[in-house]
């Protein structure tokens, strides 16, 4: 992979290989995919595997944060910034925009792989000033689901990221395999609808016979 920026090449290669092969892909393979002859290139630029993971996330998240802040301002003006579907759209649509506008083909799969990694899942990552948009959206989503008991609401909020990353990852795979032709507006709406359905489906309670009831 020819590039004038070895660090960017390592980020690209790391994102792709981790998405395809998992977090434990050998760092020397990432270096080789980035066109680096030095097997220690990842350590040179990022200190460690954890440093590489953080750098990959931060590279995309900085853009996503700015995009979501812009959308929050837009929907505030339109009076829709507290609606469930709008809030979900502000989380999911910017990730899909990376596919459509920047040809970022593996980030959804990368997030699916690393979302539970300690470096990424650390709650302190969302506490910083540079992640305010996600916190605002999550707080509003929680408030927009008053019909759910607190425990169920918490469960669904925790599951939302898993569902969102899995849907986007599957979409990336379908595009890469050529079994799906991208139609951005329709495809984004479909993914948002599925996430909203998961959040808002009525609670059903099991009966003694194993049946369920609302």
PDB file of C-alpha atoms in Angstrom:
ATOM      1  CA  UNK A   1       0.000   0.000   0.000  1.00  0.00           C
ATOM      2  CA  UNK A   2       1.745   3.112  -1.212  1.00  0.00           C
ATOM      3  CA  UNK A   3       1.225   6.283   0.793  1.00  0.00           C
ATOM      4  CA  UNK A   4       3.103   9.390   1.824  1.00  0.00           C
ATOM      5  CA  UNK A   5       1.819   9.058   5.379  1.00  0.00           C
ATOM      6  CA  UNK A   6       2.893   5.846   7.154  1.00  0.00           C
ATOM      7  CA  UNK A   7       0.725   6.620  10.194  1.00  0.00           C
ATOM      8  CA  UNK A   8      -2.440   6.938   8.101  1.00  0.00           C
ATOM      9  CA  UNK A   9      -1.530   3.773   6.234  1.00  0.00           C
ATOM     10  CA  UNK A  10      -1.226   1.913   9.529  1.00  0.00           C
ATOM     11  CA  UNK A  11      -4.605   3.240  10.671  1.00  0.00           C
ATOM     12  CA  UNK A  12      -6.218   2.124   7.417  1.00  0.00           C
ATOM     13  CA  UNK A  13      -4.586  -1.292   7.537  1.00  0.00           C
ATOM     14  CA  UNK A  14      -5.388  -1.751  11.223  1.00  0.00           C
ATOM     15  CA  UNK A  15      -9.022  -0.846  10.748  1.00  0.00           C
ATOM     16  CA  UNK A  16      -9.388  -3.275   7.853  1.00  0.00           C
ATOM     17  CA  UNK A  17      -7.476  -6.238   9.283  1.00  0.00           C
ATOM     18  CA  UNK A  18      -9.017  -5.955  12.751  1.00  0.00           C
ATOM     19  CA  UNK A  19     -12.448  -5.811  11.106  1.00  0.00           C
ATOM     20  CA  UNK A  20     -11.690  -8.908   9.056  1.00  0.00           C
ATOM     21  CA  UNK A  21      -9.572 -10.980  11.450  1.00  0.00           C
ATOM     22  CA  UNK A  22     -10.223  -9.729  14.968  1.00  0.00           C
ATOM     23  CA  UNK A  23      -8.457  -7.664  17.604  1.00  0.00           C
ATOM     24  CA  UNK A  24      -5.591 -10.145  17.965  1.00  0.00           C
ATOM     25  CA  UNK A  25      -4.424  -9.942  14.342  1.00  0.00           C
ATOM     26  CA  UNK A  26      -0.595  -9.874  14.439  1.00  0.00           C
ATOM     27  CA  UNK A  27       0.776  -6.348  14.446  1.00  0.00           C
ATOM     28  CA  UNK A  28       3.416  -7.382  11.929  1.00  0.00           C
ATOM     29  CA  UNK A  29       0.593  -8.220   9.493  1.00  0.00           C
ATOM     30  CA  UNK A  30      -0.831  -4.732   9.946  1.00  0.00           C
ATOM     31  CA  UNK A  31       2.606  -3.238   9.333  1.00  0.00           C
ATOM     32  CA  UNK A  32       3.053  -5.329   6.195  1.00  0.00           C
ATOM     33  CA  UNK A  33      -0.415  -4.389   4.884  1.00  0.00           C
ATOM     34  CA  UNK A  34       0.519  -0.730   5.427  1.00  0.00           C
ATOM     35  CA  UNK A  35       3.655  -1.157   3.334  1.00  0.00           C
ATOM     36  CA  UNK A  36       6.002  -0.970   6.317  1.00  0.00           C
ATOM     37  CA  UNK A  37       9.057  -3.208   6.268  1.00  0.00           C
ATOM     38  CA  UNK A  38       9.674  -2.660   9.974  1.00  0.00           C
ATOM     39  CA  UNK A  39       7.550  -5.125  11.971  1.00  0.00           C
ATOM     40  CA  UNK A  40       7.657  -2.714  14.916  1.00  0.00           C
ATOM     41  CA  UNK A  41       5.991   0.123  13.005  1.00  0.00           C
ATOM     42  CA  UNK A  42       2.804  -0.056  15.090  1.00  0.00           C
ATOM     43  CA  UNK A  43       4.802   0.267  18.302  1.00  0.00           C
ATOM     44  CA  UNK A  44       6.784   3.155  16.819  1.00  0.00           C
ATOM     45  CA  UNK A  45       3.700   5.200  15.922  1.00  0.00           C
ATOM     46  CA  UNK A  46       1.168   4.052  18.543  1.00  0.00           C
ATOM     47  CA  UNK A  47       3.197   2.486  21.387  1.00  0.00           C
ATOM     48  CA  UNK A  48       0.976  -0.614  21.597  1.00  0.00           C
ATOM     49  CA  UNK A  49      -2.002  -2.505  20.192  1.00  0.00           C
ATOM     50  CA  UNK A  50      -4.247  -0.547  22.564  1.00  0.00           C
ATOM     51  CA  UNK A  51      -2.783   2.702  21.276  1.00  0.00           C
ATOM     52  CA  UNK A  52      -3.574   1.655  17.715  1.00  0.00           C
ATOM     53  CA  UNK A  53      -7.174   0.784  18.649  1.00  0.00           C
ATOM     54  CA  UNK A  54      -7.657   4.151  20.317  1.00  0.00           C
ATOM     55  CA  UNK A  55      -6.165   5.993  17.355  1.00  0.00           C
ATOM     56  CA  UNK A  56      -8.438   4.221  14.871  1.00  0.00           C
ATOM     57  CA  UNK A  57     -11.519   5.023  16.955  1.00  0.00           C
ATOM     58  CA  UNK A  58     -10.492   8.623  17.584  1.00  0.00           C
ATOM     59  CA  UNK A  59      -9.785   9.297  13.906  1.00  0.00           C
ATOM     60  CA  UNK A  60     -13.378   8.467  12.977  1.00  0.00           C
ATOM     61  CA  UNK A  61     -15.052   9.587  16.197  1.00  0.00           C
ATOM     62  CA  UNK A  62     -13.724  13.123  15.936  1.00  0.00           C
ATOM     63  CA  UNK A  63     -15.471  13.546  12.589  1.00  0.00           C
ATOM     64  CA  UNK A  64     -18.596  11.741  13.832  1.00  0.00           C
ATOM     65  CA  UNK A  65     -18.772  13.991  16.897  1.00  0.00           C
ATOM     66  CA  UNK A  66     -18.645  17.125  14.758  1.00  0.00           C
ATOM     67  CA  UNK A  67     -21.285  15.722  12.407  1.00  0.00           C
ATOM     68  CA  UNK A  68     -23.617  14.780  15.259  1.00  0.00           C
ATOM     69  CA  UNK A  69     -23.235  18.182  16.888  1.00  0.00           C
ATOM     70  CA  UNK A  70     -24.212  19.764  13.589  1.00  0.00           C
ATOM     71  CA  UNK A  71     -27.244  17.499  13.322  1.00  0.00           C
ATOM     72  CA  UNK A  72     -28.263  18.290  16.900  1.00  0.00           C
ATOM     73  CA  UNK A  73     -28.216  21.989  16.081  1.00  0.00           C
ATOM     74  CA  UNK A  74     -30.169  21.401  12.865  1.00  0.00           C
ATOM     75  CA  UNK A  75     -32.876  19.303  14.511  1.00  0.00           C
ATOM     76  CA  UNK A  76     -33.126  21.696  17.451  1.00  0.00           C
ATOM     77  CA  UNK A  77     -34.034  24.408  14.970  1.00  0.00           C
ATOM     78  CA  UNK A  78     -36.586  22.082  13.362  1.00  0.00           C
ATOM     79  CA  UNK A  79     -38.094  21.043  16.697  1.00  0.00           C
ATOM     80  CA  UNK A  80     -37.347  17.339  16.143  1.00  0.00           C
ATOM     81  CA  UNK A  81     -34.294  16.870  18.353  1.00  0.00           C
ATOM     82  CA  UNK A  82     -36.146  14.814  20.964  1.00  0.00           C
ATOM     83  CA  UNK A  83     -37.944  12.375  18.633  1.00  0.00           C
ATOM     84  CA  UNK A  84     -36.834   8.730  18.874  1.00  0.00           C
ATOM     85  CA  UNK A  85     -36.274   8.200  15.163  1.00  0.00           C
ATOM     86  CA  UNK A  86     -34.361  11.450  14.816  1.00  0.00           C
ATOM     87  CA  UNK A  87     -32.132  10.595  17.776  1.00  0.00           C
ATOM     88  CA  UNK A  88     -31.345   7.142  16.365  1.00  0.00           C
ATOM     89  CA  UNK A  89     -30.661   8.703  12.975  1.00  0.00           C
ATOM     90  CA  UNK A  90     -28.105  11.039  14.533  1.00  0.00           C
ATOM     91  CA  UNK A  91     -26.211   8.009  15.861  1.00  0.00           C
ATOM     92  CA  UNK A  92     -26.411   5.712  12.840  1.00  0.00           C
ATOM     93  CA  UNK A  93     -26.570   7.934   9.761  1.00  0.00           C
ATOM     94  CA  UNK A  94     -23.145   9.600  10.201  1.00  0.00           C
ATOM     95  CA  UNK A  95     -21.428   6.184  10.290  1.00  0.00           C
ATOM     96  CA  UNK A  96     -23.179   5.260   7.057  1.00  0.00           C
ATOM     97  CA  UNK A  97     -22.165   8.604   5.554  1.00  0.00           C
ATOM     98  CA  UNK A  98     -18.553   7.472   5.894  1.00  0.00           C
ATOM     99  CA  UNK A  99     -19.372   4.624   3.497  1.00  0.00           C
ATOM    100  CA  UNK A 100     -21.184   6.805   0.974  1.00  0.00           C
ATOM    101  CA  UNK A 101     -19.000   9.903   0.977  1.00  0.00           C
ATOM    102  CA  UNK A 102     -15.538   8.777   2.096  1.00  0.00           C
ATOM    103  CA  UNK A 103     -15.452   5.157   0.905  1.00  0.00           C
ATOM    104  CA  UNK A 104     -14.755   3.968   4.448  1.00  0.00           C
ATOM    105  CA  UNK A 105     -15.572   0.285   3.984  1.00  0.00           C
ATOM    106  CA  UNK A 106     -14.650  -1.453   7.255  1.00  0.00           C
ATOM    107  CA  UNK A 107     -15.430   0.868  10.164  1.00  0.00           C
ATOM    108  CA  UNK A 108     -18.764  -0.740  11.036  1.00  0.00           C
ATOM    109  CA  UNK A 109     -17.101  -4.142  11.126  1.00  0.00           C
ATOM    110  CA  UNK A 110     -14.230  -2.708  13.145  1.00  0.00           C
ATOM    111  CA  UNK A 111     -16.662  -1.321  15.728  1.00  0.00           C
ATOM    112  CA  UNK A 112     -18.506  -4.630  15.847  1.00  0.00           C
ATOM    113  CA  UNK A 113     -15.239  -6.381  16.696  1.00  0.00           C
ATOM    114  CA  UNK A 114     -13.820  -3.916  19.226  1.00  0.00           C
ATOM    115  CA  UNK A 115     -16.941  -2.522  20.940  1.00  0.00           C
ATOM    116  CA  UNK A 116     -16.444  -4.677  24.080  1.00  0.00           C
ATOM    117  CA  UNK A 117     -12.653  -4.260  24.218  1.00  0.00           C
ATOM    118  CA  UNK A 118     -11.604  -2.626  27.525  1.00  0.00           C
ATOM    119  CA  UNK A 119      -9.875   0.232  25.724  1.00  0.00           C
ATOM    120  CA  UNK A 120     -13.072   1.099  23.845  1.00  0.00           C
ATOM    121  CA  UNK A 121     -15.717   0.168  26.426  1.00  0.00           C
ATOM    122  CA  UNK A 122     -14.174   2.254  29.221  1.00  0.00           C
ATOM    123  CA  UNK A 123     -16.993   4.564  30.357  1.00  0.00           C
ATOM    124  CA  UNK A 124     -14.475   7.374  30.793  1.00  0.00           C
ATOM    125  CA  UNK A 125     -14.173   7.619  27.016  1.00  0.00           C
ATOM    126  CA  UNK A 126     -17.736   8.934  26.827  1.00  0.00           C
ATOM    127  CA  UNK A 127     -17.241  11.299  29.735  1.00  0.00           C
ATOM    128  CA  UNK A 128     -14.896  13.660  27.915  1.00  0.00           C
ATOM    129  CA  UNK A 129     -15.892  16.971  26.377  1.00  0.00           C
ATOM    130  CA  UNK A 130     -15.062  15.553  22.934  1.00  0.00           C
ATOM    131  CA  UNK A 131     -17.936  13.032  23.173  1.00  0.00           C
ATOM    132  CA  UNK A 132     -20.712  15.387  24.260  1.00  0.00           C
ATOM    133  CA  UNK A 133     -22.968  14.682  21.257  1.00  0.00           C
ATOM    134  CA  UNK A 134     -23.252  10.964  22.002  1.00  0.00           C
ATOM    135  CA  UNK A 135     -24.042  11.682  25.663  1.00  0.00           C
ATOM    136  CA  UNK A 136     -26.739  14.197  24.748  1.00  0.00           C
ATOM    137  CA  UNK A 137     -28.344  11.831  22.243  1.00  0.00           C
ATOM    138  CA  UNK A 138     -28.246   8.876  24.654  1.00  0.00           C
ATOM    139  CA  UNK A 139     -29.779  10.946  27.467  1.00  0.00           C
ATOM    140  CA  UNK A 140     -32.585  12.100  25.202  1.00  0.00           C
ATOM    141  CA  UNK A 141     -33.220   8.599  23.931  1.00  0.00           C
ATOM    142  CA  UNK A 142     -33.573   7.345  27.486  1.00  0.00           C
ATOM    143  CA  UNK A 143     -36.092  10.107  28.203  1.00  0.00           C
ATOM    144  CA  UNK A 144     -37.990   9.310  24.985  1.00  0.00           C
ATOM    145  CA  UNK A 145     -38.809   5.775  26.171  1.00  0.00           C
ATOM    146  CA  UNK A 146     -40.950   6.406  29.279  1.00  0.00           C
ATOM    147  CA  UNK A 147     -43.281   3.541  28.391  1.00  0.00           C
ATOM    148  CA  UNK A 148     -40.561   1.020  29.230  1.00  0.00           C
ATOM    149  CA  UNK A 149     -39.778  -0.070  32.810  1.00  0.00           C
ATOM    150  CA  UNK A 150     -36.368   1.296  33.880  1.00  0.00           C
ATOM    151  CA  UNK A 151     -34.679  -2.119  33.738  1.00  0.00           C
ATOM    152  CA  UNK A 152     -35.954  -2.837  30.226  1.00  0.00           C
ATOM    153  CA  UNK A 153     -35.058   0.651  29.053  1.00  0.00           C
ATOM    154  CA  UNK A 154     -31.523   0.230  30.366  1.00  0.00           C
ATOM    155  CA  UNK A 155     -31.207  -3.152  28.659  1.00  0.00           C
ATOM    156  CA  UNK A 156     -32.366  -1.810  25.322  1.00  0.00           C
ATOM    157  CA  UNK A 157     -30.103   1.223  25.509  1.00  0.00           C
ATOM    158  CA  UNK A 158     -27.144  -1.058  26.232  1.00  0.00           C
ATOM    159  CA  UNK A 159     -28.130  -3.355  23.364  1.00  0.00           C
ATOM    160  CA  UNK A 160     -28.612  -0.523  20.878  1.00  0.00           C
ATOM    161  CA  UNK A 161     -24.923  -0.122  20.054  1.00  0.00           C
ATOM    162  CA  UNK A 162     -24.554  -3.873  19.515  1.00  0.00           C
ATOM    163  CA  UNK A 163     -27.504  -3.896  17.129  1.00  0.00           C
ATOM    164  CA  UNK A 164     -26.395  -0.755  15.285  1.00  0.00           C
ATOM    165  CA  UNK A 165     -22.828  -1.964  14.736  1.00  0.00           C
ATOM    166  CA  UNK A 166     -24.029  -5.414  13.641  1.00  0.00           C
ATOM    167  CA  UNK A 167     -26.461  -3.970  11.104  1.00  0.00           C
ATOM    168  CA  UNK A 168     -23.858  -1.625   9.648  1.00  0.00           C
ATOM    169  CA  UNK A 169     -21.237  -4.388   9.622  1.00  0.00           C
ATOM    170  CA  UNK A 170     -23.584  -6.711   7.742  1.00  0.00           C
ATOM    171  CA  UNK A 171     -24.347  -3.898   5.309  1.00  0.00           C
ATOM    172  CA  UNK A 172     -20.635  -3.377   4.666  1.00  0.00           C
ATOM    173  CA  UNK A 173     -20.189  -7.102   4.026  1.00  0.00           C
ATOM    174  CA  UNK A 174     -23.096  -7.160   1.575  1.00  0.00           C
ATOM    175  CA  UNK A 175     -21.668  -4.200  -0.336  1.00  0.00           C
ATOM    176  CA  UNK A 176     -18.191  -5.737  -0.423  1.00  0.00           C
ATOM    177  CA  UNK A 177     -19.566  -9.072  -1.647  1.00  0.00           C
ATOM    178  CA  UNK A 178     -21.537  -7.306  -4.360  1.00  0.00           C
ATOM    179  CA  UNK A 179     -24.839  -8.813  -3.261  1.00  0.00           C
ATOM    180  CA  UNK A 180     -26.276  -5.386  -2.527  1.00  0.00           C
ATOM    181  CA  UNK A 181     -26.136  -2.151  -4.495  1.00  0.00           C
ATOM    182  CA  UNK A 182     -26.078   0.884  -2.220  1.00  0.00           C
ATOM    183  CA  UNK A 183     -29.100   3.166  -2.222  1.00  0.00           C
ATOM    184  CA  UNK A 184     -28.045   5.591   0.522  1.00  0.00           C
ATOM    185  CA  UNK A 185     -31.363   7.163   1.506  1.00  0.00           C
ATOM    186  CA  UNK A 186     -33.313   3.928   1.471  1.00  0.00           C
ATOM    187  CA  UNK A 187     -30.605   1.827   3.100  1.00  0.00           C
ATOM    188  CA  UNK A 188     -29.984   4.328   5.888  1.00  0.00           C
ATOM    189  CA  UNK A 189     -33.721   4.585   6.592  1.00  0.00           C
ATOM    190  CA  UNK A 190     -34.021   0.797   6.737  1.00  0.00           C
ATOM    191  CA  UNK A 191     -31.223   0.444   9.294  1.00  0.00           C
ATOM    192  CA  UNK A 192     -32.635   3.283  11.406  1.00  0.00           C
ATOM    193  CA  UNK A 193     -36.098   1.695  11.316  1.00  0.00           C
ATOM    194  CA  UNK A 194     -34.743  -1.623  12.586  1.00  0.00           C
ATOM    195  CA  UNK A 195     -32.949   0.044  15.499  1.00  0.00           C
ATOM    196  CA  UNK A 196     -36.055   2.060  16.390  1.00  0.00           C
ATOM    197  CA  UNK A 197     -38.154  -1.121  16.269  1.00  0.00           C
ATOM    198  CA  UNK A 198     -35.800  -2.810  18.731  1.00  0.00           C
ATOM    199  CA  UNK A 199     -35.999   0.136  21.121  1.00  0.00           C
ATOM    200  CA  UNK A 200     -39.761   0.585  21.000  1.00  0.00           C
ATOM    201  CA  UNK A 201     -41.235  -2.914  20.687  1.00  0.00           C
ATOM    202  CA  UNK A 202     -43.807  -3.370  23.502  1.00  0.00           C
ATOM    203  CA  UNK A 203     -42.698  -5.310  26.556  1.00  0.00           C
ATOM    204  CA  UNK A 204     -44.110  -8.806  26.723  1.00  0.00           C
ATOM    205  CA  UNK A 205     -44.358 -10.796  29.934  1.00  0.00           C
ATOM    206  CA  UNK A 206     -44.043 -14.583  30.085  1.00  0.00           C
ATOM    207  CA  UNK A 207     -46.967 -16.550  31.486  1.00  0.00           C
ATOM    208  CA  UNK A 208     -46.709 -19.783  33.455  1.00  0.00           C
ATOM    209  CA  UNK A 209     -47.271 -21.793  30.265  1.00  0.00           C
ATOM    210  CA  UNK A 210     -44.308 -20.240  28.512  1.00  0.00           C
ATOM    211  CA  UNK A 211     -46.476 -17.968  26.369  1.00  0.00           C
ATOM    212  CA  UNK A 212     -45.963 -14.235  26.286  1.00  0.00           C
ATOM    213  CA  UNK A 213     -48.376 -11.401  26.748  1.00  0.00           C
ATOM    214  CA  UNK A 214     -48.130  -7.666  26.516  1.00  0.00           C
TER     215      UNK A 214
END
